[in-house]
Tab-separated table of C-alpha atoms and ligand atoms in Angstrom:
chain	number	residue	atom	x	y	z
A	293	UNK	CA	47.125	98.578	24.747
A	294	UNK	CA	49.622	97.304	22.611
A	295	UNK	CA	52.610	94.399	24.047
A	296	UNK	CA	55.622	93.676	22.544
A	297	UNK	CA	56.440	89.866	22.747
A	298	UNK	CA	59.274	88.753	21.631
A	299	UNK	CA	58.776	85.131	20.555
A	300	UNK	CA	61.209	82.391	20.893
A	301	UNK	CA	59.518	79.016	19.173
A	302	UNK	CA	62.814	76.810	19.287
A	303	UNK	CA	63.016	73.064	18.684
A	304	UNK	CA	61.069	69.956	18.579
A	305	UNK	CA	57.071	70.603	19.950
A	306	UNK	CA	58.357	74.098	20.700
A	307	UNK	CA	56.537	75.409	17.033
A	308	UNK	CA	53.624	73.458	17.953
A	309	UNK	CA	53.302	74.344	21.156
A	310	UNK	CA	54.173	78.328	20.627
A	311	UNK	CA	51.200	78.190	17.793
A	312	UNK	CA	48.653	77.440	20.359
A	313	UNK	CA	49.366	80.038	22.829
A	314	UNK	CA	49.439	82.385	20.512
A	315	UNK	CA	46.120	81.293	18.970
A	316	UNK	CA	44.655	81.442	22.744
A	317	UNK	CA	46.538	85.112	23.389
A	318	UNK	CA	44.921	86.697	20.192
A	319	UNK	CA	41.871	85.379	21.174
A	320	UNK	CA	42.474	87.092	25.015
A	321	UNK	CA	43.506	90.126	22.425
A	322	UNK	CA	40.678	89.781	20.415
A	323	UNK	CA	37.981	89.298	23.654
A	324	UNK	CA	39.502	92.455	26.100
A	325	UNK	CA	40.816	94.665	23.659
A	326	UNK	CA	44.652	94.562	23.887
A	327	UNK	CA	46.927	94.003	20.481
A	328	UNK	CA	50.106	91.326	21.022
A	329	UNK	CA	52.799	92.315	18.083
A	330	UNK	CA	55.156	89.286	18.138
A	331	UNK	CA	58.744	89.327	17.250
A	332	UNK	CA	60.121	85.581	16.571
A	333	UNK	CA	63.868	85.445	18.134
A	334	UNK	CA	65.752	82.461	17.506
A	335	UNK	CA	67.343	80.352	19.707
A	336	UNK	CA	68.488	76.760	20.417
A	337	UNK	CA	69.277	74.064	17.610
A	338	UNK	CA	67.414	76.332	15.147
A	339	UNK	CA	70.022	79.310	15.634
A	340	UNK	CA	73.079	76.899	15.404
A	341	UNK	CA	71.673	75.700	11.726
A	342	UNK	CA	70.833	79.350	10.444
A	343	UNK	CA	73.815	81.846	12.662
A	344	UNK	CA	76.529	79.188	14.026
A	345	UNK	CA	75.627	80.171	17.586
A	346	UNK	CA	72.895	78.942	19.983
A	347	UNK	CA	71.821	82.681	20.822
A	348	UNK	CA	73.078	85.758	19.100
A	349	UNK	CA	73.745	89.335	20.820
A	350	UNK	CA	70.837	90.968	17.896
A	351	UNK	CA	68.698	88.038	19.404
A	352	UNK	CA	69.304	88.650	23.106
A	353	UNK	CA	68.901	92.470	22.153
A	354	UNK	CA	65.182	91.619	20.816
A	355	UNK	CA	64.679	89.775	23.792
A	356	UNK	CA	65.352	92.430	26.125
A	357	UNK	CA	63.966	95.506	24.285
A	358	UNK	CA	60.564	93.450	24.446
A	359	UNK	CA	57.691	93.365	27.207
A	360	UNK	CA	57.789	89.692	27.739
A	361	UNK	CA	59.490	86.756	26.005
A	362	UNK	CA	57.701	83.881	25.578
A	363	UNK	CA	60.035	80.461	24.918
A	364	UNK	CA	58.580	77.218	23.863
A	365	UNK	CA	61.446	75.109	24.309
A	366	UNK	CA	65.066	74.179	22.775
A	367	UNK	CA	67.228	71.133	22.775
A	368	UNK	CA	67.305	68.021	20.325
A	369	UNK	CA	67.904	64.408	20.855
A	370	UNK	CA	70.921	64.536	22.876
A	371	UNK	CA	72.327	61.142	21.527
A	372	UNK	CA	71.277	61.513	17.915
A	373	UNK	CA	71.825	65.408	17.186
A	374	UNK	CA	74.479	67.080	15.877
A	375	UNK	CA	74.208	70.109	17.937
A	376	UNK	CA	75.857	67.831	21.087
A	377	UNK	CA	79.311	67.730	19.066
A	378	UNK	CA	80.494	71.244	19.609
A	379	UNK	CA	81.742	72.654	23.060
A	380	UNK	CA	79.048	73.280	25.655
A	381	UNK	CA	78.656	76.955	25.427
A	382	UNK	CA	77.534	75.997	21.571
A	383	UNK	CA	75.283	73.491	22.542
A	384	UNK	CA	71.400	74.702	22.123
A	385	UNK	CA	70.447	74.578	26.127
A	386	UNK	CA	73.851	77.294	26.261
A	387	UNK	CA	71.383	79.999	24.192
A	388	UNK	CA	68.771	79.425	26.958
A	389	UNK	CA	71.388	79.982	30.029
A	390	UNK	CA	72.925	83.320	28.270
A	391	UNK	CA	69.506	84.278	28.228
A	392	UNK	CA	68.440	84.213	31.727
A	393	UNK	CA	72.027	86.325	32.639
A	394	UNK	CA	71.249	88.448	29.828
A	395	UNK	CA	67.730	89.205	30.936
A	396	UNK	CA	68.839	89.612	34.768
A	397	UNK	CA	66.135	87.434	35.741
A	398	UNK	CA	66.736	86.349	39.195
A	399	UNK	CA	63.431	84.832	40.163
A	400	UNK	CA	61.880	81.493	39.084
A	401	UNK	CA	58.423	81.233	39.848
A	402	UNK	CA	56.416	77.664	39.317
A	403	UNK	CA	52.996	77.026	39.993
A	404	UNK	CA	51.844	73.455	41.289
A	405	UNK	CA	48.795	73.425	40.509
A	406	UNK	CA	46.744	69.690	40.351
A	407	UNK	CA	43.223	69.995	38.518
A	408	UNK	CA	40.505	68.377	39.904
A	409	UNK	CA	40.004	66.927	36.650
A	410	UNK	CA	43.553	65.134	36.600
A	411	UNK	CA	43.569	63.956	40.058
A	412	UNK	CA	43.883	60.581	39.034
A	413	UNK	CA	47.333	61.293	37.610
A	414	UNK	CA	48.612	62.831	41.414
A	415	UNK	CA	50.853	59.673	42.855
A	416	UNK	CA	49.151	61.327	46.494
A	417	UNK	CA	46.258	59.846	48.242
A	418	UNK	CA	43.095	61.197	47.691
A	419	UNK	CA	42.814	61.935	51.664
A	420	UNK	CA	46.083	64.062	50.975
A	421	UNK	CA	44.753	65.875	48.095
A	422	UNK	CA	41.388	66.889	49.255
A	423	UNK	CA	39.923	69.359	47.034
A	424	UNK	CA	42.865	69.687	45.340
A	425	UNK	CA	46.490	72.137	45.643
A	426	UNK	CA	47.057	75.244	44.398
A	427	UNK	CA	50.621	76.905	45.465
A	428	UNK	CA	53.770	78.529	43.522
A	429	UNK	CA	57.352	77.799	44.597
A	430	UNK	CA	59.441	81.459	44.164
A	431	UNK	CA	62.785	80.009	43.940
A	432	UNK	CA	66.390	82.277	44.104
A	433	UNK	CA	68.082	81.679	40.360
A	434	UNK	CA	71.701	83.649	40.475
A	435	UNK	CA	72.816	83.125	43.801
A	436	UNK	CA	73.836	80.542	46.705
A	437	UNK	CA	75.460	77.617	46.252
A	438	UNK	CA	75.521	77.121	42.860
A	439	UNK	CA	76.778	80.933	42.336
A	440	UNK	CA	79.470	80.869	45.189
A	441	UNK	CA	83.274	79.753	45.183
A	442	UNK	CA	84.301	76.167	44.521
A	443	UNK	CA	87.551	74.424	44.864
A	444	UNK	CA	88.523	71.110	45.114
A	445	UNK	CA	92.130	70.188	46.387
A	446	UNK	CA	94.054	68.016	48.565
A	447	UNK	CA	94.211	68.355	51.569
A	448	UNK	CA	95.995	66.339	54.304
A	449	UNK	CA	96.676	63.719	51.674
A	450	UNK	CA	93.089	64.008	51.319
A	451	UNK	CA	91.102	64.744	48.078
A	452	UNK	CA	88.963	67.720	49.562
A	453	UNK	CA	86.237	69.611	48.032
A	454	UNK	CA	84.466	73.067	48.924
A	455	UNK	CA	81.084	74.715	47.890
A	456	UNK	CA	80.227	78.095	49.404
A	457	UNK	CA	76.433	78.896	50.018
A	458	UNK	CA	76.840	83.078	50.099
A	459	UNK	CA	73.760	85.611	49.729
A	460	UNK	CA	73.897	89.423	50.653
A	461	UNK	CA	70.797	90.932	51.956
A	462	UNK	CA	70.045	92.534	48.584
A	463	UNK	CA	70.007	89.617	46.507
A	464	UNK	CA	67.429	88.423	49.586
A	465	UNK	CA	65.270	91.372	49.997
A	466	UNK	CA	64.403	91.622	45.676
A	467	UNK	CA	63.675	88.108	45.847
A	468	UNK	CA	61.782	88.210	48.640
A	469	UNK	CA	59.774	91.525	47.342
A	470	UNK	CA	58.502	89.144	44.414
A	471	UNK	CA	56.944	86.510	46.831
A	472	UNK	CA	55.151	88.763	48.547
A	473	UNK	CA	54.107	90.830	45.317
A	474	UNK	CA	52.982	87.286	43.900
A	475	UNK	CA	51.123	86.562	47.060
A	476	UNK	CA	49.224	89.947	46.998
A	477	UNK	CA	47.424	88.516	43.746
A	478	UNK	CA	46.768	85.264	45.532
A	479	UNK	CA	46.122	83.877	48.953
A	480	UNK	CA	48.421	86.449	50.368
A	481	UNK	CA	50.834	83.950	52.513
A	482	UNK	CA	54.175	83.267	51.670
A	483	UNK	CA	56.338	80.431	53.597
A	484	UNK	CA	59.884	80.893	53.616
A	485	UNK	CA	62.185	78.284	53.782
A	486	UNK	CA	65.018	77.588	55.078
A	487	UNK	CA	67.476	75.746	57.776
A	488	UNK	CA	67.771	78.476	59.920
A	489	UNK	CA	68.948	75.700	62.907
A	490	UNK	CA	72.193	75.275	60.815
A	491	UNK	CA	73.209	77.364	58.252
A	492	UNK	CA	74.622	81.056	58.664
A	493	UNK	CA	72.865	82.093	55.431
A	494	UNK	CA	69.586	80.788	56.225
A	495	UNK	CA	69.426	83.076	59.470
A	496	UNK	CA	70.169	86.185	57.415
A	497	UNK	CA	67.688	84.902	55.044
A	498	UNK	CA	64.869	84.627	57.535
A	499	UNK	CA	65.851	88.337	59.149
A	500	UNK	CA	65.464	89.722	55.661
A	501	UNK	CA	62.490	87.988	54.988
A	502	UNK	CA	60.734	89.586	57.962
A	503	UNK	CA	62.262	93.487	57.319
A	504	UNK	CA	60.710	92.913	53.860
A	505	UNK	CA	57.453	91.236	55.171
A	506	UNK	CA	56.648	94.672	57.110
A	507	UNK	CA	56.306	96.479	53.577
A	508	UNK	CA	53.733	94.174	53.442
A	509	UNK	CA	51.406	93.661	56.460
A	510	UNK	CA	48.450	92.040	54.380
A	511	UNK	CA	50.522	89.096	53.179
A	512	UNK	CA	51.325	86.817	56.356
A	513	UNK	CA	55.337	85.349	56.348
A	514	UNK	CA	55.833	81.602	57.896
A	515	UNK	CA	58.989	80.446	58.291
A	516	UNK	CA	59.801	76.230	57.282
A	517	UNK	CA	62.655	74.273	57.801
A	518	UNK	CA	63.918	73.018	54.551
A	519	UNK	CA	63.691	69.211	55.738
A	520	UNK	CA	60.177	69.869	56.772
A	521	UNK	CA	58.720	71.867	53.776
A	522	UNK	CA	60.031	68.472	51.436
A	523	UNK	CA	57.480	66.401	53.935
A	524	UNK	CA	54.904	68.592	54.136
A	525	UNK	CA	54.739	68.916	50.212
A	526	UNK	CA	53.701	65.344	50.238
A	527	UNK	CA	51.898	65.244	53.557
A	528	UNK	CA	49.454	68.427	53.214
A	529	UNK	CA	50.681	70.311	50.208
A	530	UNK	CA	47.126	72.506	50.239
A	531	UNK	CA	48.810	74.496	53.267
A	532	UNK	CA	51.050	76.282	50.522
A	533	UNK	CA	50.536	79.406	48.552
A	534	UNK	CA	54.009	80.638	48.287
A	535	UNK	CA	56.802	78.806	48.966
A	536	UNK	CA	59.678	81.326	48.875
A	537	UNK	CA	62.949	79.681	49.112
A	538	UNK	CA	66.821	79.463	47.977
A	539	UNK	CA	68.201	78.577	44.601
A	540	UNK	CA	69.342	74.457	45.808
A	541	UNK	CA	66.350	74.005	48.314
A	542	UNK	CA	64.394	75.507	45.254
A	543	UNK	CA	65.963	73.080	42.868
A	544	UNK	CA	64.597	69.973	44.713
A	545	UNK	CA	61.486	71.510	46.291
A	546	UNK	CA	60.165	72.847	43.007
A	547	UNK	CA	60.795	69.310	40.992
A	548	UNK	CA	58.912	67.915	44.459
A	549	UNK	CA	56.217	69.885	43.900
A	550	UNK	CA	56.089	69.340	40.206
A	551	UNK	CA	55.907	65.491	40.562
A	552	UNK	CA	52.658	65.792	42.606
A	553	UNK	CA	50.561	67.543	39.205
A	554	UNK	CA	51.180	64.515	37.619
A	555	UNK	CA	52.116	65.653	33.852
A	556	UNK	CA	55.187	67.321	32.705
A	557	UNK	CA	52.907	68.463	29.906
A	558	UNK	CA	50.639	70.889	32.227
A	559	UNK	CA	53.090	73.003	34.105
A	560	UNK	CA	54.211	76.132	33.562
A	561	UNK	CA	57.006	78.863	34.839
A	562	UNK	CA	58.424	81.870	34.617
A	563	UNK	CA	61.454	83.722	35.591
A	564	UNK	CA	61.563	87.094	36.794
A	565	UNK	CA	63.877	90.002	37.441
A	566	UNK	CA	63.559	93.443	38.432
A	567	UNK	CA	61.593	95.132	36.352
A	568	UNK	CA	58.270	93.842	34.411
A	569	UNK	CA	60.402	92.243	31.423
A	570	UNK	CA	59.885	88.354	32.265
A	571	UNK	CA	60.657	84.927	30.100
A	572	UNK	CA	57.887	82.641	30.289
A	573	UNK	CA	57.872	78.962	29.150
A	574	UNK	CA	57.151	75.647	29.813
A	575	UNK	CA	58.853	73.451	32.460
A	576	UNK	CA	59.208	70.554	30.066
A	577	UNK	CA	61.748	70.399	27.184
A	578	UNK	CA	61.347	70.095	23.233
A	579	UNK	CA	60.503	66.450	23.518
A	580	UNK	CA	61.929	65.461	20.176
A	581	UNK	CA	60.393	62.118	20.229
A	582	UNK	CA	56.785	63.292	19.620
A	583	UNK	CA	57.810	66.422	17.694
A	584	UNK	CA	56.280	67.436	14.719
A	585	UNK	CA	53.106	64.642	15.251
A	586	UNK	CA	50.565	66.959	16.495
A	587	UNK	CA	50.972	65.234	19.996
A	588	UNK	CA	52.394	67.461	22.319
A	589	UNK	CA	50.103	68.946	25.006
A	590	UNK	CA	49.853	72.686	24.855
A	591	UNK	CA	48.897	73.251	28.394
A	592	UNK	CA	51.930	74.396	29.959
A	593	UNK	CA	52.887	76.857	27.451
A	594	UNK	CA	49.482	78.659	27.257
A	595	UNK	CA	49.959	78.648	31.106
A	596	UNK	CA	52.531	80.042	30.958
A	597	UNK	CA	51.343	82.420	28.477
A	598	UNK	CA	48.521	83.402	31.437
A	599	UNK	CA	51.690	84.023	34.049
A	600	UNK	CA	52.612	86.552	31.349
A	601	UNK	CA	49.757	88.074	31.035
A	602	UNK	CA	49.375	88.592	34.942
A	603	UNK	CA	52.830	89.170	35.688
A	604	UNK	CA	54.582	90.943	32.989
A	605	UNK	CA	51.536	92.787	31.869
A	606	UNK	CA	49.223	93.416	35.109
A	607	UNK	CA	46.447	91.882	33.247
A	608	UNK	CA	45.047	89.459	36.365
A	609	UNK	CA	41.401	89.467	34.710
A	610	UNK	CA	42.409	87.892	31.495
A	611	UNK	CA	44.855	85.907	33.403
A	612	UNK	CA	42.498	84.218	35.011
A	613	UNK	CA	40.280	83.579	31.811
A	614	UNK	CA	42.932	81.538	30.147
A	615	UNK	CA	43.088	79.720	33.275
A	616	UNK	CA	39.568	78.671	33.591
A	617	UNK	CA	39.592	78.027	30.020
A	618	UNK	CA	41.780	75.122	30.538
A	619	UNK	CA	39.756	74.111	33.434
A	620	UNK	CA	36.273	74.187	31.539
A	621	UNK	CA	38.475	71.920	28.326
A	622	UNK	CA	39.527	69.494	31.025
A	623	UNK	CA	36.331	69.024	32.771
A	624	UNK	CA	34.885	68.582	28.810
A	625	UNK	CA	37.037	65.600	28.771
A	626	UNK	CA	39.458	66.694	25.962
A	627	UNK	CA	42.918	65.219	26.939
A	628	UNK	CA	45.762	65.304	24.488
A	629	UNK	CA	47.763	61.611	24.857
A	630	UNK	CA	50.293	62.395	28.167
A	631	UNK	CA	47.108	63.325	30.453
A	632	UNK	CA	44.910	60.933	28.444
A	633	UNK	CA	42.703	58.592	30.607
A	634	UNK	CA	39.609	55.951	29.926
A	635	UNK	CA	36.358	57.668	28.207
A	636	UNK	CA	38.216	60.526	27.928
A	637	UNK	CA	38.264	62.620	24.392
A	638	UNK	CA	41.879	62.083	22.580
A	639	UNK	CA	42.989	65.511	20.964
A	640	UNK	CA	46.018	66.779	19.332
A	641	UNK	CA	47.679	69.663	20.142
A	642	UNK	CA	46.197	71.830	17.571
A	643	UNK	CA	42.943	71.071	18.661
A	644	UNK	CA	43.677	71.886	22.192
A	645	UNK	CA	44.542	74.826	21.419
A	646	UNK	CA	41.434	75.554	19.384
A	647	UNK	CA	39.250	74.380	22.160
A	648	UNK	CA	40.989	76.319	24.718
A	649	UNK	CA	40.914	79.360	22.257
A	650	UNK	CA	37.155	78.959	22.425
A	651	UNK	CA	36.114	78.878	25.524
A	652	UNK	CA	37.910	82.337	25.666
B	736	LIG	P1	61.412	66.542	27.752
B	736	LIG	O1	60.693	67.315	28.792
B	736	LIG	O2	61.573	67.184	26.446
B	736	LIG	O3	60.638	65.147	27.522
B	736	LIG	C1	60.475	64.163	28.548
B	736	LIG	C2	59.281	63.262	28.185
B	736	LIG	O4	58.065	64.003	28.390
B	736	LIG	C3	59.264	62.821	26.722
B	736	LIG	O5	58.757	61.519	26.648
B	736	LIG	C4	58.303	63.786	26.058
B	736	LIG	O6	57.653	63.248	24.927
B	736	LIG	C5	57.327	64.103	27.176
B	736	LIG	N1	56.814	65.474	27.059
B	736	LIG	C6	57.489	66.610	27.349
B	736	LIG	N2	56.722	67.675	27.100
B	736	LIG	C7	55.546	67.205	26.652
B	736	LIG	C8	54.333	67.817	26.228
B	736	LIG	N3	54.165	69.148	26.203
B	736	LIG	N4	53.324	67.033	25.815
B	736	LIG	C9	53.440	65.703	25.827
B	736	LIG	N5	54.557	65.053	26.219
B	736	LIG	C10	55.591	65.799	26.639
B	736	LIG	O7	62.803	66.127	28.380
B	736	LIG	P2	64.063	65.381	27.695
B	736	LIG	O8	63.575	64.308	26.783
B	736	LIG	O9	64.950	65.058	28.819
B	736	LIG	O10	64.778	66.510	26.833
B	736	LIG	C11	64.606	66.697	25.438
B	736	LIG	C12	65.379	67.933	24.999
B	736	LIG	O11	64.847	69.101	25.632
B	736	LIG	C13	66.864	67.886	25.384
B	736	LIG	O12	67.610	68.440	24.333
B	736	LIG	C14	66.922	68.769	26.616
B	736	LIG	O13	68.202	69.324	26.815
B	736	LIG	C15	65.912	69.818	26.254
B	736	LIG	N6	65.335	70.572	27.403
B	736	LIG	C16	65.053	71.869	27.175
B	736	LIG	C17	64.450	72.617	28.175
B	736	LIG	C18	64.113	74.051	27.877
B	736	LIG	O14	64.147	74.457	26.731
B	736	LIG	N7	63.779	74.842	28.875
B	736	LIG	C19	64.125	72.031	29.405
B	736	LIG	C20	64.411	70.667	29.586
B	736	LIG	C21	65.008	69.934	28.568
C-alpha cells in the first residue's frame, strides 16, 4: 500500500535528522512491501526566508490532505536569529502552533521509554528502575486551563487574576477513546489522572473516563490523584502503561516522565486528532548549536517515525521492527555524542541512521 507523508524537515538538525528516518522508513518500505511518497512542506525559519510567513495556507493544505506528517523540528538561535525580530505569530515556533489547530489534533501522546542499554543515563536508582519502564503519557492539547477564560483586574484595590480550567464531556470522552485505543496495542491499562478531591472538572473527568472505559472492558481504567501520579513517576514508574491525563497536569507530568529516559535526543511524540491523520516528531527542538555537524542523534525522530507507522497507518508489525532496531544498535554499542558513554562506539547521525536502517 501506498502512504502519503507529507514531510516537514525545518531548521537546524531537523534535515539531518528527517534524512535518517526516511532512510530507516524506505528500508521498512523496502522489507514489508509498502511505498512512502513524500511531499516536503515547509515550515519554520526556512518558510520565513523563502514565503515571508512561518507556515503558509498551500503548506497547511499539504499537510492535511496527507496520511501523516512527519516534522523534524523548527526554531533558530533565539538570541542570534533574525527570525525573533518580527511579531510572534511570524516567529518560526508560530508555523508549528497554526499547525496543530489546523490539523485538529487534540491528543499528545509521549512514550517514556528508558533502554536497558542507557540506564546509566536515568537520574533513578537502579532499585527504582528494575528491568527498566515502558509507559506513554496521553495528554489533553486544546482544552483546560490553558484554553479557558482569563482576566486579570483589580479587585478590592487588589491586583486580581483569573484562569478557568473548563472541559465538556466531549472534549473528555475523544480523548479518552485514544488512551484506551493506545492501550489495546499495549499493556491494555490506562491510569487516569486527576484531582478528583478538589476540582469540579476533574470529577466530570473521572465519570467520563469510566462511561468510555465500558466500550472497552479488556483495557482496565485506574484512577490517580495528580499529586500522587508526579511521585509515583519517580517512585515506581514501571506501574504505568498509559497515563491519560489533562492538558496542565500533562504539561508537567509528561516533561517528568521525560527527564527519567535520560536524553532529549531519544524521545519521541506524536499528536493526534480524530481521524488517522497524525503529526509526528521529535520532543527536542532544532538544536542549532550542533546543526549541520553530523552530530545530532536520530533516535527520536525515527521513533517517532515507528508511532507513525503504528498509529497513523495500523502497521504495529513494522512498528515494532524499527523499534527493536534501535534496541539491537544500542546494545551494539553505537551511541551518537548526547547518549555517548565509556567503551562505547561514537557515531554520527548519518551513520545511525545507516545502522538502524540495517538491522531492518
Ligand atoms: P533543543 O531541544 O533544540 O536543544 C537543547 C539541547 O539539547 C542542545 O544542547 C542541543 O544540542 C541538544 N539536543 C537537542 N536535540 C538533540 C539531538 N537530537 N541530538 C543531540 N543533541 C540534541 O532546545 P533549545 O536549544 O531550547 O531550542 C532550540 C530551538 O528549537 C529554538 O528555536 C526553539 O524555539 C526550538 N524548538 C522547537 C521545537 C519544535 O520544533 N517542536 C521544540 C522545542 C524547541
Amino acid at each position: 500500500m501506498n502512504y502519503n507523508i507529507a514531510v516537514i524537515s525545518g531548521d537546524g538538525i531537523g534535515p539531518e535528522i528527517i534524512r535518517e528516518a526516511r532512510k530507516v522508513l524506505d528500508t521498512v518500505g523496502a522489507k514489508f512491501g509498502h511505498s512512502f511518497s513524500y511531499t516536503e512542506v515547509l515550515m519554520g525559519g526556512v518558510s520565513i526566508d523563502a514565503t515571508g510567513v512561518p507556515l503558509t495556507d498551500e503548506a497547511l493544505q499539504t499537510a492535511k490532505n496527507s496520511d501523516a506528517v512527519l516534522l523534524g523540528a523548527v526554531g533558530g538561535d533565539v538570541g542570534k536569529s533574525s527570525w525573533y525580530n518580527v511579531a510572534p505569530h511570524l516567529r518560526p515556533e508560530a508555523g508549528l502552533l497554526a499547525l496543530r489547530k489546523g490539523l485538529e489534533l487534540f491528543a499528545n501522546i509521549r512514550p517514556a521509554v528508558l533502554f536497558d542499554e542507557l540506564k546509566g543515563a536515568c537520574p533513578l536508582r537502579e532499585d527504582i528502575i528494575g528491568e527498566g519502564f515502558d509507559f506513554i503519557v496521553v495528554r489533553e492539547l486544546t482544552g483546560g486551563l490553558y484554553f479557558g477564560d482569563r482576566w486579570t483586574k483589580e479587585v478590592d484595590g487588589l491586583r486580581t487574576a483569573s484562569d478557568t480550567l473548563i472541559y465538556n464531556e466531549k472534549e473528555i470522552a475523544r480523548i479518552a477513546k485514544t488512551a484506551f485505543e493506545i492501550a489495546r496495542k499495549r499493556r491494555k491499562k490506562v491510569c487516569s489522572v486527576d484531582k478528583a478531591n478538589v476540582l469540579d472538572s476533574s470529577r466530570l473527568w473521572r465519570q467520563v473516563t469510566k462511561e468510555v472505559a465500558e466500550e472497552y472492558p479488556d483495557v482496565e481504567l485506574t484512577d490517580m490523584l495528580v499529586d500522587n501520579c508526579a511521585m509515583q513517576i519517580v517512585k515506581n514508574p514501571t506501574q504505568f502503561d498509559v497515563i491519560l491525563t489533562e492538558n496542565m497536569f500533562g504539561d508537567i507530568l509528561s516533561d517528568e516522565a521525560s527527564m527519567i529516559t535520560g536524553s532529549i535526543g531519544m524521545l519521541a511524540s506524536a499528536s493526534l486528532g480524530e481521524t488517522k491523520l497524525g503529526l509526528y516528531e521529535p520532543s527536542h527542538g532544532s538544536a542549532p548549536d550542533i546543526a549541520g555537524q553530523n552530530k545530532a542523534n536520530p533516535i527520536a525522530t525515527i521513533l517517532s517515525a515507528a508511532m507513525m507507522l503504528r498509529y497513523s497507518f495500523n502497521l504495529d508489525k513494522e512498528a515494532d521492527k524499527v523499534e527493536a532496531a534501535v534496541r539491537e544498535v544500542l546494545k551494539k554499542g553505537y551511541r551518537t555524542v548526547d547518549i555517548m558513554s565509556p567503551g562505547k562506539t561514537l557515531v554520527g547521525c548519518d551513520r545511525m541512521g545507516d545502522l538502524i536502517a540495517a538491522e531492518i
